[in-house]
Coordinates of C-alpha atoms in Angstrom, one line a residue:
Chain K
M1 CA 55.5 -44.3 1.2
P2 CA 53.2 -47.5 1.7
I3 CA 49.4 -46.7 0.8
Q4 CA 46.8 -48.6 2.5
S5 CA 43.1 -48.5 2.3
V6 CA 41.3 -46.9 5.3
S7 CA 37.7 -47.9 6.0
W8 CA 34.8 -45.4 6.2
V9 CA 34.3 -46.2 10.0
S10 CA 38.0 -45.5 10.7
K11 CA 37.9 -42.2 8.9
T12 CA 34.8 -41.2 10.6
L13 CA 36.3 -42.1 14.0
A14 CA 39.4 -40.1 13.1
V15 CA 37.3 -37.0 12.5
T16 CA 35.5 -37.6 16.0
R17 CA 38.9 -38.2 17.8
K18 CA 40.4 -35.1 16.3
D19 CA 37.5 -33.2 17.5
I20 CA 37.7 -34.7 21.1
V21 CA 41.5 -34.1 21.3
S22 CA 41.0 -30.5 20.0
E23 CA 38.1 -29.8 22.4
F24 CA 40.0 -31.3 25.3
R25 CA 42.9 -28.9 24.6
T26 CA 40.9 -25.7 24.0
R27 CA 37.7 -26.5 25.9
Y28 CA 35.8 -24.2 23.4
A29 CA 32.4 -25.9 23.2
V30 CA 32.7 -27.8 26.5
N31 CA 33.0 -24.6 28.6
A32 CA 30.2 -22.9 26.9
I33 CA 27.7 -25.9 27.3
V34 CA 28.4 -26.8 30.7
M35 CA 28.4 -23.4 32.2
F36 CA 25.3 -22.5 30.4
A37 CA 23.4 -25.6 31.8
L38 CA 24.7 -25.1 35.2
V39 CA 23.7 -21.3 35.2
T40 CA 20.2 -22.2 33.9
L41 CA 19.7 -25.0 36.2
T42 CA 20.7 -22.7 39.1
V43 CA 18.5 -19.9 38.1
I44 CA 15.6 -22.3 37.6
S45 CA 16.0 -23.9 41.0
F46 CA 16.1 -20.2 42.6
A47 CA 13.2 -19.1 40.6
I48 CA 11.1 -22.0 41.7
G49 CA 12.4 -21.6 45.2
L50 CA 9.7 -23.2 47.7
L51 CA 7.2 -23.8 45.0
S52 CA 6.3 -27.4 43.9
P53 CA 5.9 -27.3 40.3
S54 CA 4.0 -30.2 38.6
K55 CA 6.1 -33.0 37.1
E56 CA 5.0 -31.9 33.6
I57 CA 6.6 -28.6 34.2
L58 CA 9.7 -30.0 35.5
S59 CA 10.0 -32.5 32.6
A60 CA 9.7 -29.6 30.2
L61 CA 12.1 -27.6 32.2
F62 CA 14.7 -30.4 32.0
W63 CA 14.5 -30.4 28.2
V64 CA 14.8 -26.6 28.1
I65 CA 18.0 -26.8 29.8
L66 CA 19.4 -29.4 27.4
F67 CA 18.1 -27.5 24.3
F68 CA 19.5 -24.3 25.1
A69 CA 22.8 -25.6 26.4
A70 CA 23.2 -27.6 23.1
M71 CA 22.4 -24.4 21.3
S72 CA 25.2 -22.6 23.1
G73 CA 27.9 -24.9 22.1
L74 CA 27.1 -27.3 19.4
A75 CA 27.5 -24.8 16.4
Q76 CA 31.0 -24.6 17.2
A77 CA 31.8 -27.9 15.6
F78 CA 31.6 -26.1 12.2
I79 CA 32.0 -22.4 12.9
K80 CA 35.4 -23.1 14.4
E81 CA 36.5 -25.1 11.3
E82 CA 35.1 -22.3 8.8
E83 CA 36.6 -19.3 10.9
S84 CA 40.0 -20.9 11.3
G85 CA 40.3 -22.2 7.7
T86 CA 40.6 -25.9 8.5
A87 CA 37.2 -26.6 6.8
M88 CA 39.1 -26.8 3.5
I89 CA 41.4 -29.6 4.8
L90 CA 38.3 -31.8 5.3
R91 CA 36.6 -30.8 2.4
L92 CA 39.6 -32.0 0.1
S93 CA 40.5 -35.0 2.4
C94 CA 37.2 -36.9 2.8
A95 CA 33.6 -37.4 1.8
G96 CA 31.0 -35.2 3.3
S97 CA 29.3 -38.3 5.1
I98 CA 32.6 -38.9 6.9
V99 CA 32.6 -35.4 8.2
F100 CA 29.0 -35.5 9.0
F101 CA 28.8 -38.7 11.1
G102 CA 32.2 -37.9 12.8
K103 CA 30.8 -34.4 13.9
M104 CA 27.6 -35.9 15.0
L105 CA 29.4 -38.5 16.8
F106 CA 31.4 -35.8 18.7
N107 CA 28.1 -33.8 19.3
L108 CA 26.4 -36.9 20.7
L109 CA 29.3 -37.6 23.1
L110 CA 29.2 -33.9 24.1
L111 CA 25.6 -34.1 24.9
I112 CA 25.9 -37.4 26.6
T113 CA 28.6 -35.9 29.0
L114 CA 26.5 -32.9 29.7
S115 CA 23.5 -35.1 30.6
I116 CA 25.8 -37.2 33.0
L117 CA 26.4 -34.0 34.7
I118 CA 23.0 -32.4 34.7
V119 CA 21.0 -35.1 35.6
P120 CA 22.1 -35.7 39.2
L121 CA 22.2 -31.9 39.7
F122 CA 18.6 -31.7 38.2
I123 CA 17.5 -34.5 40.8
V124 CA 19.3 -32.5 43.7
F125 CA 18.2 -29.0 42.9
L126 CA 14.7 -29.6 41.9
K127 CA 14.0 -32.6 44.2
I128 CA 12.6 -35.0 41.6
S129 CA 13.7 -38.4 40.5
P130 CA 12.4 -40.5 37.7
A131 CA 10.2 -43.2 39.0
D132 CA 11.2 -45.5 35.9
W133 CA 14.9 -45.0 35.1
I134 CA 14.8 -47.3 32.0
I135 CA 12.1 -45.0 30.5
F136 CA 14.0 -41.9 31.4
T137 CA 17.3 -43.0 30.0
G138 CA 15.9 -44.5 27.0
G139 CA 14.0 -41.2 26.4
V140 CA 16.9 -39.2 27.1
L141 CA 19.3 -41.2 24.8
M142 CA 16.9 -41.1 21.8
G143 CA 16.4 -37.4 22.4
L144 CA 20.1 -36.8 22.4
I145 CA 20.6 -38.9 19.2
G146 CA 18.0 -36.8 17.5
L147 CA 19.6 -33.5 18.7
S148 CA 23.0 -34.3 17.9
G149 CA 21.8 -35.4 14.3
A150 CA 19.7 -32.2 13.8
T151 CA 22.2 -29.7 15.3
T152 CA 25.1 -31.1 13.2
I153 CA 23.6 -30.3 9.9
I154 CA 22.2 -27.0 11.1
A155 CA 25.6 -26.2 12.3
A156 CA 26.9 -26.7 9.0
I157 CA 24.3 -24.5 7.2
V158 CA 25.0 -21.9 9.8
S159 CA 28.7 -21.8 9.7
K160 CA 28.1 -20.2 6.3
A161 CA 26.1 -17.2 7.4
S162 CA 27.4 -14.0 8.9
V163 CA 25.1 -14.0 12.0
K164 CA 25.9 -17.4 13.2
G165 CA 24.9 -17.5 17.0
A166 CA 21.3 -16.1 16.7
L167 CA 20.7 -18.1 13.5
F168 CA 21.6 -21.4 15.0
T169 CA 18.7 -21.3 17.7
V170 CA 16.3 -19.8 15.3
L171 CA 16.7 -22.6 12.8
S172 CA 16.9 -25.3 15.1
F173 CA 13.9 -24.6 17.1
P174 CA 11.3 -25.5 14.5
V175 CA 13.3 -28.3 13.3
L176 CA 13.6 -29.7 16.9
L177 CA 10.2 -29.1 18.0
P178 CA 8.7 -32.6 17.3
L179 CA 11.8 -34.2 19.2
L180 CA 11.1 -31.9 22.1
V181 CA 7.5 -32.7 22.2
A182 CA 8.0 -36.3 22.1
A183 CA 11.1 -36.3 24.6
I184 CA 9.2 -34.0 27.1
E185 CA 6.3 -36.4 27.1
I186 CA 8.6 -39.5 27.6
T187 CA 10.3 -37.7 30.4
R188 CA 6.9 -36.8 32.0
V189 CA 6.0 -40.4 32.0
S190 CA 9.4 -41.4 33.5
F191 CA 8.7 -39.0 36.4
T192 CA 5.0 -39.9 36.9
G193 CA 5.8 -43.6 36.9
G194 CA 3.9 -44.4 33.8
S195 CA 4.1 -47.8 32.0
F196 CA 5.7 -48.6 28.6
A197 CA 2.3 -48.5 27.0
D198 CA 2.1 -44.8 28.0
I199 CA 5.3 -44.0 25.9
S200 CA 4.6 -46.0 22.9
A201 CA 3.2 -43.0 20.6
P202 CA 6.0 -40.5 21.8
F203 CA 8.7 -43.1 21.6
Q204 CA 7.6 -44.1 18.1
L205 CA 7.7 -40.6 17.0
L206 CA 11.1 -40.1 18.6
V207 CA 12.6 -43.3 16.9
A208 CA 11.2 -42.0 13.5
Y209 CA 12.5 -38.6 14.0
D210 CA 15.9 -39.8 14.7
V211 CA 16.0 -42.2 11.6
I212 CA 14.5 -39.6 9.2
M213 CA 16.7 -36.6 10.4
I214 CA 19.9 -38.7 10.4
T215 CA 19.3 -40.4 7.1
L216 CA 18.2 -37.1 5.2
S217 CA 20.9 -34.9 7.0
S218 CA 23.7 -37.5 5.7
M219 CA 22.3 -37.4 2.3
L220 CA 21.9 -33.6 2.0
F221 CA 25.1 -32.8 3.9
D222 CA 27.3 -32.7 0.5
F223 CA 25.1 -29.9 -0.7
V224 CA 25.8 -27.8 2.4
W225 CA 29.2 -28.7 2.8
R226 CA 30.7 -28.5 -0.4
L227 CA 29.9 -24.9 -1.5
Chain T
M1 CA 6.6 -50.1 17.6
A2 CA 8.5 -52.9 15.7
G3 CA 6.8 -51.8 12.6
C4 CA 8.6 -48.4 13.1
F5 CA 11.7 -49.7 14.0
T6 CA 12.4 -52.2 11.2
P7 CA 12.2 -49.9 8.2
G8 CA 14.1 -47.1 10.1
L9 CA 16.9 -49.3 11.0
F10 CA 17.0 -50.5 7.4
C11 CA 17.2 -47.0 6.2
I12 CA 20.2 -46.2 8.6
F13 CA 22.1 -49.3 7.7
Y14 CA 21.4 -48.7 3.9
S15 CA 22.6 -45.1 4.0
L16 CA 25.8 -46.4 6.2
A17 CA 26.3 -49.1 3.7
L18 CA 26.5 -46.6 0.7
Q19 CA 29.2 -44.9 2.5
F20 CA 31.3 -48.0 3.1
R21 CA 33.7 -47.7 0.2
N22 CA 37.3 -47.8 0.5
D23 CA 39.6 -45.2 -1.4
Y24 CA 42.7 -46.6 -3.0
P25 CA 45.0 -43.5 -3.8
L26 CA 47.6 -44.9 -5.9
K27 CA 49.5 -42.6 -8.1
L28 CA 47.2 -42.4 -11.0
M29 CA 47.4 -40.9 -14.5
F30 CA 44.9 -38.0 -14.9
E31 CA 43.7 -35.5 -17.5
L32 CA 42.5 -32.2 -16.4
E33 CA 40.3 -30.1 -18.8
V34 CA 39.1 -26.6 -18.1
K35 CA 36.5 -25.8 -20.8
N36 CA 35.4 -22.4 -21.6
V37 CA 35.1 -21.4 -17.9
S38 CA 33.8 -18.1 -17.0
K39 CA 33.5 -16.3 -13.7
W40 CA 31.3 -13.2 -13.1
F41 CA 30.7 -11.8 -9.5
G42 CA 27.4 -10.0 -10.1
T43 CA 28.1 -7.7 -13.2
R44 CA 31.9 -7.8 -12.7
K45 CA 33.6 -10.1 -15.0
I46 CA 36.6 -11.8 -13.4
F47 CA 37.7 -14.1 -16.5
E48 CA 36.1 -15.5 -19.5
N49 CA 36.4 -18.6 -21.7
I50 CA 39.6 -20.0 -20.0
N51 CA 40.6 -23.4 -21.6
L52 CA 43.3 -25.5 -20.0
D53 CA 44.2 -29.2 -21.0
L54 CA 46.6 -30.9 -18.7
K55 CA 47.8 -34.7 -18.4
S56 CA 49.9 -36.1 -15.7
G57 CA 53.4 -34.9 -15.9
Q58 CA 52.4 -31.5 -17.2
S59 CA 52.4 -28.5 -15.3
I60 CA 51.0 -24.8 -15.8
A61 CA 51.7 -21.6 -14.0
V62 CA 48.5 -19.2 -13.6
A63 CA 49.7 -15.6 -13.5
G64 CA 48.1 -12.2 -13.3
P65 CA 47.6 -9.2 -11.3
N66 CA 45.8 -9.0 -7.9
G67 CA 42.3 -9.6 -8.4
S68 CA 42.5 -11.3 -11.9
G69 CA 41.0 -14.3 -10.5
K70 CA 43.8 -16.7 -10.1
T71 CA 42.6 -18.3 -6.7
T72 CA 39.1 -18.1 -8.1
L73 CA 40.3 -20.3 -11.1
L74 CA 42.0 -22.7 -8.7
R75 CA 39.0 -23.0 -6.5
I76 CA 36.8 -23.7 -9.6
I77 CA 39.2 -26.4 -10.6
I78 CA 39.2 -28.2 -7.2
G79 CA 35.3 -27.9 -7.0
L80 CA 34.8 -25.6 -4.3
T81 CA 33.5 -22.5 -6.6
V82 CA 30.9 -23.0 -9.3
P83 CA 31.8 -21.3 -12.5
T84 CA 29.4 -18.8 -14.2
A85 CA 29.9 -20.8 -17.5
G86 CA 32.0 -23.8 -18.7
E87 CA 33.1 -26.9 -16.9
V88 CA 36.2 -28.6 -15.3
V89 CA 36.5 -32.2 -16.2
F90 CA 38.8 -34.7 -14.5
S91 CA 39.0 -37.9 -16.4
Q92 CA 41.2 -40.9 -16.1
E93 CA 41.6 -43.2 -19.4
N94 CA 38.6 -41.0 -21.1
K95 CA 36.3 -41.9 -18.2
K96 CA 35.0 -38.8 -16.5
L97 CA 35.5 -38.7 -12.6
D98 CA 33.5 -37.1 -10.1
F99 CA 35.0 -35.0 -7.2
D100 CA 34.6 -38.0 -4.9
S101 CA 36.6 -40.1 -7.1
Y102 CA 39.7 -37.9 -7.5
R103 CA 39.6 -36.2 -4.1
S104 CA 42.2 -38.4 -2.5
S105 CA 44.5 -37.7 -5.6
L106 CA 44.3 -34.0 -5.1
S107 CA 46.2 -31.7 -2.7
L108 CA 46.1 -28.0 -2.2
V109 CA 48.5 -25.5 -0.6
G110 CA 47.2 -22.1 -0.2
P111 CA 47.1 -19.0 2.1
Y112 CA 43.4 -19.6 2.8
L113 CA 44.0 -23.1 4.0
S114 CA 45.0 -23.7 7.7
L115 CA 46.0 -26.6 9.8
Y116 CA 44.7 -27.4 13.2
G117 CA 46.5 -25.2 15.6
S118 CA 45.4 -27.2 18.7
L119 CA 47.2 -30.3 17.4
T120 CA 50.7 -30.9 16.9
A121 CA 52.5 -31.1 13.5
R122 CA 52.7 -34.9 13.6
E123 CA 48.9 -35.2 14.8
N124 CA 48.0 -33.1 11.9
L125 CA 49.7 -35.2 9.3
K126 CA 48.4 -38.3 10.9
F127 CA 44.9 -37.1 10.9
I128 CA 45.0 -35.9 7.3
S129 CA 46.7 -39.1 6.1
K130 CA 43.9 -41.1 7.7
V131 CA 40.9 -39.2 6.6
S132 CA 42.3 -39.0 3.1
G133 CA 42.8 -42.7 2.9
T134 CA 46.4 -43.3 3.3
L135 CA 47.5 -44.8 6.6
S136 CA 51.0 -43.4 7.1
S137 CA 53.2 -44.7 9.7
D138 CA 55.2 -42.6 12.2
S139 CA 58.3 -43.1 10.1
D140 CA 56.5 -41.7 7.1
I141 CA 55.4 -38.8 8.9
G142 CA 58.9 -38.3 10.2
E143 CA 60.3 -38.5 6.9
M144 CA 57.7 -36.0 5.6
L145 CA 58.7 -33.6 8.2
E146 CA 62.3 -33.8 7.6
K147 CA 61.5 -33.2 3.8
V148 CA 59.9 -29.9 4.5
G149 CA 62.7 -29.0 7.2
L150 CA 60.6 -29.5 10.2
D151 CA 62.4 -32.5 11.8
G152 CA 62.6 -32.1 15.5
R153 CA 59.3 -29.8 15.5
G154 CA 56.7 -32.7 15.0
D155 CA 55.5 -32.7 18.5
D156 CA 55.1 -28.7 18.8
Y157 CA 51.5 -27.4 18.4
V158 CA 51.0 -25.9 15.2
L159 CA 49.6 -22.8 16.9
E160 CA 53.1 -22.0 17.9
F161 CA 54.6 -22.1 14.5
S162 CA 55.8 -19.0 12.5
S163 CA 53.8 -18.6 9.2
G164 CA 56.8 -19.8 7.3
M165 CA 56.7 -23.1 9.4
Q166 CA 53.1 -23.3 8.8
Q167 CA 53.5 -23.0 5.1
R168 CA 56.1 -25.8 5.1
L169 CA 53.7 -27.8 7.2
K170 CA 51.0 -27.3 4.5
Y171 CA 53.3 -29.0 2.0
A172 CA 53.9 -31.9 4.3
A173 CA 50.1 -32.1 4.6
A174 CA 49.7 -31.9 0.8
L175 CA 52.3 -34.5 0.0
I176 CA 51.4 -37.1 2.8
K177 CA 48.5 -37.9 0.5
N178 CA 50.9 -38.8 -2.4
P179 CA 49.0 -36.6 -4.7
S180 CA 48.6 -36.9 -8.4
I181 CA 47.3 -33.5 -8.7
L182 CA 48.9 -30.7 -6.9
I183 CA 47.3 -27.2 -6.7
L184 CA 49.7 -24.4 -5.3
D185 CA 48.4 -21.0 -4.5
E186 CA 51.3 -18.5 -4.1
P187 CA 53.6 -21.5 -3.1
T188 CA 56.6 -19.7 -1.6
S189 CA 54.7 -17.1 0.4
N190 CA 56.2 -16.7 3.8
L191 CA 59.1 -18.9 3.1
D192 CA 62.9 -18.1 3.5
D193 CA 65.4 -18.8 1.1
E194 CA 66.0 -22.3 2.4
G195 CA 62.4 -23.1 2.4
K196 CA 61.8 -21.8 -1.2
K197 CA 64.8 -24.1 -2.2
R198 CA 63.1 -27.2 -0.6
V199 CA 59.6 -26.3 -2.1
F200 CA 61.4 -26.1 -5.5
N201 CA 63.0 -29.3 -5.3
I202 CA 59.7 -30.7 -4.0
I203 CA 57.8 -29.6 -7.2
N204 CA 60.5 -30.7 -9.4
Q205 CA 60.3 -34.0 -7.8
Y206 CA 56.5 -34.2 -8.4
R207 CA 56.7 -32.7 -11.9
P208 CA 57.3 -36.0 -14.0
D209 CA 54.1 -37.8 -12.9
S210 CA 51.6 -35.4 -11.5
I211 CA 49.6 -32.5 -12.8
I212 CA 50.8 -29.2 -11.0
I213 CA 49.0 -25.9 -11.3
I214 CA 50.6 -22.9 -9.5
A215 CA 49.1 -19.6 -9.0
T216 CA 51.9 -17.0 -8.6
N217 CA 53.0 -13.5 -9.3
E218 CA 56.7 -14.4 -8.9
K219 CA 58.5 -14.6 -12.3
E220 CA 61.0 -17.0 -10.8
E221 CA 58.2 -19.5 -10.1
Y222 CA 57.2 -19.7 -13.7
S223 CA 60.3 -21.9 -14.4
L224 CA 58.4 -24.7 -12.2
A225 CA 55.8 -25.1 -14.9
D226 CA 55.7 -26.0 -18.6
S227 CA 53.6 -23.1 -19.6
V228 CA 52.1 -20.0 -18.1
C229 CA 48.3 -18.8 -18.4
Q230 CA 48.1 -15.2 -18.1
L231 CA 44.9 -13.8 -16.5
G232 CA 43.7 -10.1 -16.6
E233 CA 44.9 -9.3 -20.0

């Protein structure tokens, strides 16, 4: 059998591709996330009714929908592997960093897909549109990167516990709080039509959060994953 | 803002650069030493002071009644369970290796290991060969499926496989890595006579240049190993 070397990137993409193919066939996480987001969005739009909430509140509601939708499905990336006994295959086949970045990329793609679906519906149902699309898109993208990085390591921790679902949200909330605060602020500025100067501080916080979270998570992942 | 970006991006690229190392899973000569390994679950002793020394080309059967710690010992050997005392050392030419260095040379077949049900047999093997660093072609995968008696079933979902067929596929998944260390827990469970014969042939084929550890209660499987380590005595 010919033995060739496979680069770290190819191995990572193989993990992501495997998760995409598997998800496409089972729709395990996608169904949970999309349904949760749609139901929450509908409930919020009915609850608000004819009221006209401020843009500050709407920007917070946007991230509440994304946060809880992520909580409903992103933990599955690891829980499914542990419960079906396939996690052992990954542990014995590749380094933890490959699993971490492969799963993180899959979670990020899932969140981006969700956002593409949710943003137009949010605009239609809640009758609000970003005044500055560049700030809005940048804020959402950076927020999703941080969200996927943090939830990936937390999902790996939670997959070892017996009470998985509740623990995931409880552990995620304090870890994601700085990200949510910064992301909500950027979204608010994008709704109210502020300038780039107005988002300087929250954007720096968001970038710093993403970098620290992803770097630390990738370094600590082996300790969580191996045992 | 640039002040925040620059060190941040450097951190990400540096941590990524550390990961960019290729594995070269050639058939390597290894030595495995289990030194005074003991395992306790709370106050219950599972086993104490187990010592093994195996070099490539040597094999051992780990035998013992249910609950004697056969699987626990295997898990300690492959680094998935921490021993209460003692250590497991993998080395190559007297150079001690860490888990990351010998992972690509190690394969496991066991009842607690599952393949991806939502992928086909062929997709499972392709995925495992890729993430473990061996890039197997379609014909390599076809040969491997034929070797375990699953030719013609490569495009079926693993979910549809019987337990015996899944066991055969686990062998294909283990061998696709061309392992130097083969760990087999209950190697013939769920297999029919023809499947057992194939597994015996596979093990005998790998015996000359691999370390093989077999956890079993079947006396006929002792013949697959050079010696027997009896637990629970």
